Amino acid sequence: MSSHHFVKEQQEPAILILSTEGLMYEQFAPLLEWVPTVLVAQSVVDQVISWGIKIDVILAEMSYQQANYHLLEEQYPVKFVGVSQQDFLQEGLQYLIATKHGAVNIIGYPHQEVAQLADFMELMDMVIWDAPLRYFPIKYGHFKKWFPEGSQIQLHAPEGTFIEVKNPDGVELISIKHATMLELPEGSTEFHAKELFWIGEFV
C-alpha cells in the first residue's frame, strides 16, 4: 500500500474508520483500490495498521498524540488532527470538507444515528458501513436499481415514514418501523418517498 504517497486529487471517496467491530478487511478492501484519503479514529489505529492500510490522518485526543508521537515517523506522512470530547465523526467530516473532499465512506458508524449527519449531507456524499450492512442515502425521493434474486435490504428512515416500493411483485406502500427488512425479487425495484431515506445492503 506504499504507492499511497503520490499527491491526491480528492476525487475518490475518502474513508473514515471509526470502528472495525464486526468487519473483516476483505469487506471494504475494494474501497482502497484507488488510494483514497484514509482517516482513522485513535481507538482503531493498531487494527488498521495491522491490515496494512496506509493511514493519512489519525483523529486523536491530545493524550493519545503525546503517547504515540512515534507514529508520525513510522507511518510518515501521517498527521494528527486533534479531537476533543471524543467527537471523532464531527472532526473527521469537518477535515474532509475543509480539504475539499466530495464523498466519504464512514466505516463503523451506527445507522440509527444517521440524523446526526444531516448538517453534512448537502456538503458531501456519504455511505455508512454498519456491519453487516452498507447504507446509502436516497436524498431526492426516488431511486431505481436492479437486484439479483434473493436480495434482502433494510429501509431506514424516521419511524412512520412512507416509502413506495415497486418491482415485478407489484407496488407496496411501506410504513417504516425499526429495522424494516425487505426480500426483493430479481429485477428492477423503484423506491419513492417524500423525504430522505437510507437503503442498507449486506456486504
mmCIF file with all atom_site columns, C-alpha atoms in Angstrom:
data_model
loop_
_atom_site.group_PDB
_atom_site.id
_atom_site.type_symbol
_atom_site.label_atom_id
_atom_site.label_alt_id
_atom_site.label_comp_id
_atom_site.label_asym_id
_atom_site.label_entity_id
_atom_site.label_seq_id
_atom_site.pdbx_PDB_ins_code
_atom_site.Cartn_x
_atom_site.Cartn_y
_atom_site.Cartn_z
_atom_site.occupancy
_atom_site.B_iso_or_equiv
_atom_site.pdbx_formal_charge
_atom_site.auth_seq_id
_atom_site.auth_comp_id
_atom_site.auth_asym_id
_atom_site.auth_atom_id
_atom_site.pdbx_PDB_model_num
ATOM 1   C CA . MET A 1 1   ? 0.000   0.000   0.000   1.00 0.00 ? 1   MET A CA 1
ATOM 2   C CA . SER A 1 2   ? 3.021   2.323   -0.042  1.00 0.00 ? 2   SER A CA 1
ATOM 3   C CA . SER A 1 3   ? 2.130   3.588   -3.527  1.00 0.00 ? 3   SER A CA 1
ATOM 4   C CA . HIS A 1 4   ? -0.101  5.777   -1.421  1.00 0.00 ? 4   HIS A CA 1
ATOM 5   C CA . HIS A 1 5   ? 2.422   8.640   -1.339  1.00 0.00 ? 5   HIS A CA 1
ATOM 6   C CA . PHE A 1 6   ? 1.531   10.495  -4.519  1.00 0.00 ? 6   PHE A CA 1
ATOM 7   C CA . VAL A 1 7   ? -0.482  13.722  -4.425  1.00 0.00 ? 7   VAL A CA 1
ATOM 8   C CA . LYS A 1 8   ? -4.199  13.090  -4.167  1.00 0.00 ? 8   LYS A CA 1
ATOM 9   C CA . GLU A 1 9   ? -6.814  14.827  -6.233  1.00 0.00 ? 9   GLU A CA 1
ATOM 10  C CA . GLN A 1 10  ? -9.663  14.245  -3.729  1.00 0.00 ? 10  GLN A CA 1
ATOM 11  C CA . GLN A 1 11  ? -11.641 12.543  -6.494  1.00 0.00 ? 11  GLN A CA 1
ATOM 12  C CA . GLU A 1 12  ? -12.037 9.203   -4.742  1.00 0.00 ? 12  GLU A CA 1
ATOM 13  C CA . PRO A 1 13  ? -14.399 8.933   -1.770  1.00 0.00 ? 13  PRO A CA 1
ATOM 14  C CA . ALA A 1 14  ? -12.372 9.241   1.423   1.00 0.00 ? 14  ALA A CA 1
ATOM 15  C CA . ILE A 1 15  ? -12.543 6.535   4.095   1.00 0.00 ? 15  ILE A CA 1
ATOM 16  C CA . LEU A 1 16  ? -13.293 7.488   7.708   1.00 0.00 ? 16  LEU A CA 1
ATOM 17  C CA . ILE A 1 17  ? -12.813 4.494   10.022  1.00 0.00 ? 17  ILE A CA 1
ATOM 18  C CA . LEU A 1 18  ? -14.469 4.953   13.434  1.00 0.00 ? 18  LEU A CA 1
ATOM 19  C CA . SER A 1 19  ? -14.780 1.288   14.417  1.00 0.00 ? 19  SER A CA 1
ATOM 20  C CA . THR A 1 20  ? -13.862 -2.083  12.924  1.00 0.00 ? 20  THR A CA 1
ATOM 21  C CA . GLU A 1 21  ? -16.254 -4.134  15.048  1.00 0.00 ? 21  GLU A CA 1
ATOM 22  C CA . GLY A 1 22  ? -17.909 -6.927  13.067  1.00 0.00 ? 22  GLY A CA 1
ATOM 23  C CA . LEU A 1 23  ? -15.986 -6.031  9.902   1.00 0.00 ? 23  LEU A CA 1
ATOM 24  C CA . MET A 1 24  ? -13.368 -8.018  8.059   1.00 0.00 ? 24  MET A CA 1
ATOM 25  C CA . TYR A 1 25  ? -10.707 -6.314  5.967   1.00 0.00 ? 25  TYR A CA 1
ATOM 26  C CA . GLU A 1 26  ? -11.899 -8.152  2.830   1.00 0.00 ? 26  GLU A CA 1
ATOM 27  C CA . GLN A 1 27  ? -15.313 -6.479  3.064   1.00 0.00 ? 27  GLN A CA 1
ATOM 28  C CA . PHE A 1 28  ? -14.066 -2.974  2.420   1.00 0.00 ? 28  PHE A CA 1
ATOM 29  C CA . ALA A 1 29  ? -10.688 -3.707  0.771   1.00 0.00 ? 29  ALA A CA 1
ATOM 30  C CA . PRO A 1 30  ? -12.127 -2.803  -2.678  1.00 0.00 ? 30  PRO A CA 1
ATOM 31  C CA . LEU A 1 31  ? -12.585 0.782   -1.416  1.00 0.00 ? 31  LEU A CA 1
ATOM 32  C CA . LEU A 1 32  ? -8.805  1.080   -1.118  1.00 0.00 ? 32  LEU A CA 1
ATOM 33  C CA . GLU A 1 33  ? -8.124  0.205   -4.731  1.00 0.00 ? 33  GLU A CA 1
ATOM 34  C CA . TRP A 1 34  ? -7.947  3.814   -5.923  1.00 0.00 ? 34  TRP A CA 1
ATOM 35  C CA . VAL A 1 35  ? -5.844  5.039   -2.998  1.00 0.00 ? 35  VAL A CA 1
ATOM 36  C CA . PRO A 1 36  ? -8.365  7.214   -1.151  1.00 0.00 ? 36  PRO A CA 1
ATOM 37  C CA . THR A 1 37  ? -7.572  9.512   1.756   1.00 0.00 ? 37  THR A CA 1
ATOM 38  C CA . VAL A 1 38  ? -7.864  7.401   4.932   1.00 0.00 ? 38  VAL A CA 1
ATOM 39  C CA . LEU A 1 39  ? -8.817  8.911   8.315   1.00 0.00 ? 39  LEU A CA 1
ATOM 40  C CA . VAL A 1 40  ? -8.805  6.699   11.413  1.00 0.00 ? 40  VAL A CA 1
ATOM 41  C CA . ALA A 1 41  ? -10.050 7.251   14.968  1.00 0.00 ? 41  ALA A CA 1
ATOM 42  C CA . GLN A 1 42  ? -7.419  6.630   17.642  1.00 0.00 ? 42  GLN A CA 1
ATOM 43  C CA . SER A 1 43  ? -9.132  3.519   19.072  1.00 0.00 ? 43  SER A CA 1
ATOM 44  C CA . VAL A 1 44  ? -8.691  1.505   15.854  1.00 0.00 ? 44  VAL A CA 1
ATOM 45  C CA . VAL A 1 45  ? -5.281  2.703   14.651  1.00 0.00 ? 45  VAL A CA 1
ATOM 46  C CA . ASP A 1 46  ? -3.485  -0.517  15.658  1.00 0.00 ? 46  ASP A CA 1
ATOM 47  C CA . GLN A 1 47  ? -6.089  -2.696  13.925  1.00 0.00 ? 47  GLN A CA 1
ATOM 48  C CA . VAL A 1 48  ? -5.955  -0.653  10.717  1.00 0.00 ? 48  VAL A CA 1
ATOM 49  C CA . ILE A 1 49  ? -2.137  -0.698  10.648  1.00 0.00 ? 49  ILE A CA 1
ATOM 50  C CA . SER A 1 50  ? -2.199  -4.489  11.162  1.00 0.00 ? 50  SER A CA 1
ATOM 51  C CA . TRP A 1 51  ? -4.307  -4.740  7.986   1.00 0.00 ? 51  TRP A CA 1
ATOM 52  C CA . GLY A 1 52  ? -1.527  -2.993  6.069   1.00 0.00 ? 52  GLY A CA 1
ATOM 53  C CA . ILE A 1 53  ? -3.630  0.076   5.327   1.00 0.00 ? 53  ILE A CA 1
ATOM 54  C CA . LYS A 1 54  ? -1.697  3.321   4.929   1.00 0.00 ? 54  LYS A CA 1
ATOM 55  C CA . ILE A 1 55  ? -3.245  5.977   7.153   1.00 0.00 ? 55  ILE A CA 1
ATOM 56  C CA . ASP A 1 56  ? -3.255  9.656   6.166   1.00 0.00 ? 56  ASP A CA 1
ATOM 57  C CA . VAL A 1 57  ? -4.869  11.204  9.234   1.00 0.00 ? 57  VAL A CA 1
ATOM 58  C CA . ILE A 1 58  ? -5.219  9.966   12.816  1.00 0.00 ? 58  ILE A CA 1
ATOM 59  C CA . LEU A 1 59  ? -8.099  11.616  14.687  1.00 0.00 ? 59  LEU A CA 1
ATOM 60  C CA . ALA A 1 60  ? -6.781  11.780  18.241  1.00 0.00 ? 60  ALA A CA 1
ATOM 61  C CA . GLU A 1 61  ? -7.097  13.456  21.591  1.00 0.00 ? 61  GLU A CA 1
ATOM 62  C CA . MET A 1 62  ? -4.008  15.258  22.925  1.00 0.00 ? 62  MET A CA 1
ATOM 63  C CA . SER A 1 63  ? -3.102  12.486  25.382  1.00 0.00 ? 63  SER A CA 1
ATOM 64  C CA . TYR A 1 64  ? -3.058  9.909   22.560  1.00 0.00 ? 64  TYR A CA 1
ATOM 65  C CA . GLN A 1 65  ? -0.949  12.168  20.353  1.00 0.00 ? 65  GLN A CA 1
ATOM 66  C CA . GLN A 1 66  ? 1.651   12.630  23.098  1.00 0.00 ? 66  GLN A CA 1
ATOM 67  C CA . ALA A 1 67  ? 1.799   8.892   23.859  1.00 0.00 ? 67  ALA A CA 1
ATOM 68  C CA . ASN A 1 68  ? 2.019   7.875   20.185  1.00 0.00 ? 68  ASN A CA 1
ATOM 69  C CA . TYR A 1 69  ? 4.251   10.522  18.675  1.00 0.00 ? 69  TYR A CA 1
ATOM 70  C CA . HIS A 1 70  ? 6.349   7.727   17.137  1.00 0.00 ? 70  HIS A CA 1
ATOM 71  C CA . LEU A 1 71  ? 3.510   7.048   14.651  1.00 0.00 ? 71  LEU A CA 1
ATOM 72  C CA . LEU A 1 72  ? 4.319   10.295  12.831  1.00 0.00 ? 72  LEU A CA 1
ATOM 73  C CA . GLU A 1 73  ? 7.639   8.786   11.799  1.00 0.00 ? 73  GLU A CA 1
ATOM 74  C CA . GLU A 1 74  ? 6.592   5.130   11.448  1.00 0.00 ? 74  GLU A CA 1
ATOM 75  C CA . GLN A 1 75  ? 3.551   5.982   9.326   1.00 0.00 ? 75  GLN A CA 1
ATOM 76  C CA . TYR A 1 76  ? 5.005   9.029   7.545   1.00 0.00 ? 76  TYR A CA 1
ATOM 77  C CA . PRO A 1 77  ? 3.425   11.149  6.040   1.00 0.00 ? 77  PRO A CA 1
ATOM 78  C CA . VAL A 1 78  ? 0.563   10.575  8.502   1.00 0.00 ? 78  VAL A CA 1
ATOM 79  C CA . LYS A 1 79  ? -0.623  13.537  10.568  1.00 0.00 ? 79  LYS A CA 1
ATOM 80  C CA . PHE A 1 80  ? -2.684  14.017  13.703  1.00 0.00 ? 80  PHE A CA 1
ATOM 81  C CA . VAL A 1 81  ? -5.924  16.008  13.751  1.00 0.00 ? 81  VAL A CA 1
ATOM 82  C CA . GLY A 1 82  ? -6.923  16.997  17.267  1.00 0.00 ? 82  GLY A CA 1
ATOM 83  C CA . VAL A 1 83  ? -10.213 15.801  18.716  1.00 0.00 ? 83  VAL A CA 1
ATOM 84  C CA . SER A 1 84  ? -11.894 16.907  21.927  1.00 0.00 ? 84  SER A CA 1
ATOM 85  C CA . GLN A 1 85  ? -14.713 15.153  23.803  1.00 0.00 ? 85  GLN A CA 1
ATOM 86  C CA . GLN A 1 86  ? -14.454 12.004  21.684  1.00 0.00 ? 86  GLN A CA 1
ATOM 87  C CA . ASP A 1 87  ? -16.125 13.677  18.694  1.00 0.00 ? 87  ASP A CA 1
ATOM 88  C CA . PHE A 1 88  ? -14.206 11.768  16.016  1.00 0.00 ? 88  PHE A CA 1
ATOM 89  C CA . LEU A 1 89  ? -17.065 11.843  13.498  1.00 0.00 ? 89  LEU A CA 1
ATOM 90  C CA . GLN A 1 90  ? -17.526 15.632  13.506  1.00 0.00 ? 90  GLN A CA 1
ATOM 91  C CA . GLU A 1 91  ? -13.806 16.366  13.385  1.00 0.00 ? 91  GLU A CA 1
ATOM 92  C CA . GLY A 1 92  ? -13.285 13.853  10.583  1.00 0.00 ? 92  GLY A CA 1
ATOM 93  C CA . LEU A 1 93  ? -16.084 15.241  8.435   1.00 0.00 ? 93  LEU A CA 1
ATOM 94  C CA . GLN A 1 94  ? -15.048 18.845  9.025   1.00 0.00 ? 94  GLN A CA 1
ATOM 95  C CA . TYR A 1 95  ? -11.489 17.971  7.989   1.00 0.00 ? 95  TYR A CA 1
ATOM 96  C CA . LEU A 1 96  ? -12.745 16.330  4.775   1.00 0.00 ? 96  LEU A CA 1
ATOM 97  C CA . ILE A 1 97  ? -14.935 19.298  3.891   1.00 0.00 ? 97  ILE A CA 1
ATOM 98  C CA . ALA A 1 98  ? -12.066 21.706  4.577   1.00 0.00 ? 98  ALA A CA 1
ATOM 99  C CA . THR A 1 99  ? -9.805  19.665  2.275   1.00 0.00 ? 99  THR A CA 1
ATOM 100 C CA . LYS A 1 100 ? -12.486 19.664  -0.441  1.00 0.00 ? 100 LYS A CA 1
ATOM 101 C CA . HIS A 1 101 ? -13.472 16.006  -0.433  1.00 0.00 ? 101 HIS A CA 1
ATOM 102 C CA . GLY A 1 102 ? -16.874 15.449  -2.007  1.00 0.00 ? 102 GLY A CA 1
ATOM 103 C CA . ALA A 1 103 ? -17.603 11.933  -0.762  1.00 0.00 ? 103 ALA A CA 1
ATOM 104 C CA . VAL A 1 104 ? -16.799 9.597   2.125   1.00 0.00 ? 104 VAL A CA 1
ATOM 105 C CA . ASN A 1 105 ? -17.316 6.003   3.244   1.00 0.00 ? 105 ASN A CA 1
ATOM 106 C CA . ILE A 1 106 ? -17.851 6.055   7.027   1.00 0.00 ? 106 ILE A CA 1
ATOM 107 C CA . ILE A 1 107 ? -16.812 2.686   8.465   1.00 0.00 ? 107 ILE A CA 1
ATOM 108 C CA . GLY A 1 108 ? -18.219 1.559   11.801  1.00 0.00 ? 108 GLY A CA 1
ATOM 109 C CA . TYR A 1 109 ? -20.980 4.146   12.284  1.00 0.00 ? 109 TYR A CA 1
ATOM 110 C CA . PRO A 1 110 ? -24.345 3.116   13.818  1.00 0.00 ? 110 PRO A CA 1
ATOM 111 C CA . HIS A 1 111 ? -27.055 3.600   11.194  1.00 0.00 ? 111 HIS A CA 1
ATOM 112 C CA . GLN A 1 112 ? -29.560 4.512   13.918  1.00 0.00 ? 112 GLN A CA 1
ATOM 113 C CA . GLU A 1 113 ? -27.659 7.793   14.337  1.00 0.00 ? 113 GLU A CA 1
ATOM 114 C CA . VAL A 1 114 ? -27.752 8.990   10.710  1.00 0.00 ? 114 VAL A CA 1
ATOM 115 C CA . ALA A 1 115 ? -29.846 12.006  11.767  1.00 0.00 ? 115 ALA A CA 1
ATOM 116 C CA . GLN A 1 116 ? -26.605 13.442  13.203  1.00 0.00 ? 116 GLN A CA 1
ATOM 117 C CA . LEU A 1 117 ? -25.235 13.609  9.662   1.00 0.00 ? 117 LEU A CA 1
ATOM 118 C CA . ALA A 1 118 ? -27.958 15.992  8.454   1.00 0.00 ? 118 ALA A CA 1
ATOM 119 C CA . ASP A 1 119 ? -25.756 19.114  8.520   1.00 0.00 ? 119 ASP A CA 1
ATOM 120 C CA . PHE A 1 120 ? -23.158 17.414  6.315   1.00 0.00 ? 120 PHE A CA 1
ATOM 121 C CA . MET A 1 121 ? -25.474 15.740  3.797   1.00 0.00 ? 121 MET A CA 1
ATOM 122 C CA . GLU A 1 122 ? -25.638 18.715  1.440   1.00 0.00 ? 122 GLU A CA 1
ATOM 123 C CA . LEU A 1 123 ? -21.871 19.182  1.548   1.00 0.00 ? 123 LEU A CA 1
ATOM 124 C CA . MET A 1 124 ? -20.763 15.665  0.639   1.00 0.00 ? 124 MET A CA 1
ATOM 125 C CA . ASP A 1 125 ? -21.979 12.239  -0.444  1.00 0.00 ? 125 ASP A CA 1
ATOM 126 C CA . MET A 1 126 ? -21.877 9.570   2.255   1.00 0.00 ? 126 MET A CA 1
ATOM 127 C CA . VAL A 1 127 ? -22.104 5.819   2.579   1.00 0.00 ? 127 VAL A CA 1
ATOM 128 C CA . ILE A 1 128 ? -22.356 4.323   6.079   1.00 0.00 ? 128 ILE A CA 1
ATOM 129 C CA . TRP A 1 129 ? -20.874 0.919   6.922   1.00 0.00 ? 129 TRP A CA 1
ATOM 130 C CA . ASP A 1 130 ? -22.559 -0.581  9.981   1.00 0.00 ? 130 ASP A CA 1
ATOM 131 C CA . ALA A 1 131 ? -21.681 -4.296  9.968   1.00 0.00 ? 131 ALA A CA 1
ATOM 132 C CA . PRO A 1 132 ? -23.006 -6.315  8.311   1.00 0.00 ? 132 PRO A CA 1
ATOM 133 C CA . LEU A 1 133 ? -24.769 -3.711  6.116   1.00 0.00 ? 133 LEU A CA 1
ATOM 134 C CA . ARG A 1 134 ? -23.716 -0.768  3.983   1.00 0.00 ? 134 ARG A CA 1
ATOM 135 C CA . TYR A 1 135 ? -26.251 2.094   3.904   1.00 0.00 ? 135 TYR A CA 1
ATOM 136 C CA . PHE A 1 136 ? -26.554 4.768   1.245   1.00 0.00 ? 136 PHE A CA 1
ATOM 137 C CA . PRO A 1 137 ? -28.924 7.749   1.355   1.00 0.00 ? 137 PRO A CA 1
ATOM 138 C CA . ILE A 1 138 ? -31.654 8.464   -1.154  1.00 0.00 ? 138 ILE A CA 1
ATOM 139 C CA . LYS A 1 139 ? -31.735 12.248  -0.956  1.00 0.00 ? 139 LYS A CA 1
ATOM 140 C CA . TYR A 1 140 ? -34.230 13.184  -3.627  1.00 0.00 ? 140 TYR A CA 1
ATOM 141 C CA . GLY A 1 141 ? -37.092 10.814  -3.010  1.00 0.00 ? 141 GLY A CA 1
ATOM 142 C CA . HIS A 1 142 ? -36.644 8.424   -5.953  1.00 0.00 ? 142 HIS A CA 1
ATOM 143 C CA . PHE A 1 143 ? -34.265 5.545   -6.624  1.00 0.00 ? 143 PHE A CA 1
ATOM 144 C CA . LYS A 1 144 ? -34.219 2.615   -9.045  1.00 0.00 ? 144 LYS A CA 1
ATOM 145 C CA . LYS A 1 145 ? -31.892 -0.380  -9.023  1.00 0.00 ? 145 LYS A CA 1
ATOM 146 C CA . TRP A 1 146 ? -31.694 -3.894  -10.430 1.00 0.00 ? 146 TRP A CA 1
ATOM 147 C CA . PHE A 1 147 ? -31.412 -6.545  -7.697  1.00 0.00 ? 147 PHE A CA 1
ATOM 148 C CA . PRO A 1 148 ? -30.468 -10.218 -8.100  1.00 0.00 ? 148 PRO A CA 1
ATOM 149 C CA . GLU A 1 149 ? -32.821 -12.933 -6.865  1.00 0.00 ? 149 GLU A CA 1
ATOM 150 C CA . GLY A 1 150 ? -32.879 -13.404 -3.098  1.00 0.00 ? 150 GLY A CA 1
ATOM 151 C CA . SER A 1 151 ? -31.670 -9.883  -2.270  1.00 0.00 ? 151 SER A CA 1
ATOM 152 C CA . GLN A 1 152 ? -32.554 -8.639  1.186   1.00 0.00 ? 152 GLN A CA 1
ATOM 153 C CA . ILE A 1 153 ? -32.311 -4.958  2.113   1.00 0.00 ? 153 ILE A CA 1
ATOM 154 C CA . GLN A 1 154 ? -33.179 -2.737  5.036   1.00 0.00 ? 154 GLN A CA 1
ATOM 155 C CA . LEU A 1 155 ? -35.079 0.516   4.637   1.00 0.00 ? 155 LEU A CA 1
ATOM 156 C CA . HIS A 1 156 ? -34.126 3.084   7.270   1.00 0.00 ? 156 HIS A CA 1
ATOM 157 C CA . ALA A 1 157 ? -35.911 6.389   7.916   1.00 0.00 ? 157 ALA A CA 1
ATOM 158 C CA . PRO A 1 158 ? -37.717 8.083   10.811  1.00 0.00 ? 158 PRO A CA 1
ATOM 159 C CA . GLU A 1 159 ? -40.447 5.781   12.121  1.00 0.00 ? 159 GLU A CA 1
ATOM 160 C CA . GLY A 1 160 ? -43.733 6.305   10.292  1.00 0.00 ? 160 GLY A CA 1
ATOM 161 C CA . THR A 1 161 ? -42.092 7.461   7.023   1.00 0.00 ? 161 THR A CA 1
ATOM 162 C CA . PHE A 1 162 ? -43.921 6.046   3.981   1.00 0.00 ? 162 PHE A CA 1
ATOM 163 C CA . ILE A 1 163 ? -41.888 4.552   1.134   1.00 0.00 ? 163 ILE A CA 1
ATOM 164 C CA . GLU A 1 164 ? -43.479 3.213   -2.058  1.00 0.00 ? 164 GLU A CA 1
ATOM 165 C CA . VAL A 1 165 ? -41.742 0.109   -3.411  1.00 0.00 ? 165 VAL A CA 1
ATOM 166 C CA . LYS A 1 166 ? -42.463 -1.013  -6.996  1.00 0.00 ? 166 LYS A CA 1
ATOM 167 C CA . ASN A 1 167 ? -40.986 -4.158  -8.579  1.00 0.00 ? 167 ASN A CA 1
ATOM 168 C CA . PRO A 1 168 ? -42.034 -7.299  -10.519 1.00 0.00 ? 168 PRO A CA 1
ATOM 169 C CA . ASP A 1 169 ? -44.039 -8.418  -7.449  1.00 0.00 ? 169 ASP A CA 1
ATOM 170 C CA . GLY A 1 170 ? -46.211 -5.299  -7.623  1.00 0.00 ? 170 GLY A CA 1
ATOM 171 C CA . VAL A 1 171 ? -46.498 -1.989  -5.739  1.00 0.00 ? 171 VAL A CA 1
ATOM 172 C CA . GLU A 1 172 ? -46.422 -1.747  -1.948  1.00 0.00 ? 172 GLU A CA 1
ATOM 173 C CA . LEU A 1 173 ? -46.602 1.253   0.386   1.00 0.00 ? 173 LEU A CA 1
ATOM 174 C CA . ILE A 1 174 ? -44.415 0.571   3.404   1.00 0.00 ? 174 ILE A CA 1
ATOM 175 C CA . SER A 1 175 ? -44.613 2.385   6.734   1.00 0.00 ? 175 SER A CA 1
ATOM 176 C CA . ILE A 1 176 ? -41.132 2.377   8.233   1.00 0.00 ? 176 ILE A CA 1
ATOM 177 C CA . LYS A 1 177 ? -40.686 0.749   11.594  1.00 0.00 ? 177 LYS A CA 1
ATOM 178 C CA . HIS A 1 178 ? -37.476 -0.193  13.390  1.00 0.00 ? 178 HIS A CA 1
ATOM 179 C CA . ALA A 1 179 ? -35.365 -2.447  11.122  1.00 0.00 ? 179 ALA A CA 1
ATOM 180 C CA . THR A 1 180 ? -37.752 -2.682  8.161   1.00 0.00 ? 180 THR A CA 1
ATOM 181 C CA . MET A 1 181 ? -36.314 -5.580  6.144   1.00 0.00 ? 181 MET A CA 1
ATOM 182 C CA . LEU A 1 182 ? -37.462 -6.442  2.596   1.00 0.00 ? 182 LEU A CA 1
ATOM 183 C CA . GLU A 1 183 ? -36.932 -9.508  0.415   1.00 0.00 ? 183 GLU A CA 1
ATOM 184 C CA . LEU A 1 184 ? -36.751 -8.417  -3.229  1.00 0.00 ? 184 LEU A CA 1
ATOM 185 C CA . PRO A 1 185 ? -37.443 -10.382 -6.401  1.00 0.00 ? 185 PRO A CA 1
ATOM 186 C CA . GLU A 1 186 ? -34.986 -10.416 -9.282  1.00 0.00 ? 186 GLU A CA 1
ATOM 187 C CA . GLY A 1 187 ? -35.345 -7.333  -11.460 1.00 0.00 ? 187 GLY A CA 1
ATOM 188 C CA . SER A 1 188 ? -35.649 -3.564  -11.105 1.00 0.00 ? 188 SER A CA 1
ATOM 189 C CA . THR A 1 189 ? -37.082 -2.139  -7.906  1.00 0.00 ? 189 THR A CA 1
ATOM 190 C CA . GLU A 1 190 ? -38.132 1.508   -7.635  1.00 0.00 ? 190 GLU A CA 1
ATOM 191 C CA . PHE A 1 191 ? -38.412 3.422   -4.385  1.00 0.00 ? 191 PHE A CA 1
ATOM 192 C CA . HIS A 1 192 ? -40.346 6.658   -3.869  1.00 0.00 ? 192 HIS A CA 1
ATOM 193 C CA . ALA A 1 193 ? -40.593 8.770   -0.723  1.00 0.00 ? 193 ALA A CA 1
ATOM 194 C CA . LYS A 1 194 ? -41.261 12.403  0.142   1.00 0.00 ? 194 LYS A CA 1
ATOM 195 C CA . GLU A 1 195 ? -38.163 12.715  2.322   1.00 0.00 ? 195 GLU A CA 1
ATOM 196 C CA . LEU A 1 196 ? -34.650 11.379  2.674   1.00 0.00 ? 196 LEU A CA 1
ATOM 197 C CA . PHE A 1 197 ? -34.294 7.679   3.482   1.00 0.00 ? 197 PHE A CA 1
ATOM 198 C CA . TRP A 1 198 ? -31.494 5.102   3.562   1.00 0.00 ? 198 TRP A CA 1
ATOM 199 C CA . ILE A 1 199 ? -31.143 1.695   1.920   1.00 0.00 ? 199 ILE A CA 1
ATOM 200 C CA . GLY A 1 200 ? -28.986 -0.921  3.657   1.00 0.00 ? 200 GLY A CA 1
ATOM 201 C CA . GLU A 1 201 ? -27.418 -3.774  1.666   1.00 0.00 ? 201 GLU A CA 1
ATOM 202 C CA . PHE A 1 202 ? -25.469 -6.723  3.048   1.00 0.00 ? 202 PHE A CA 1
ATOM 203 C CA . VAL A 1 203 ? -21.737 -6.625  2.246   1.00 0.00 ? 203 VAL A CA 1
#
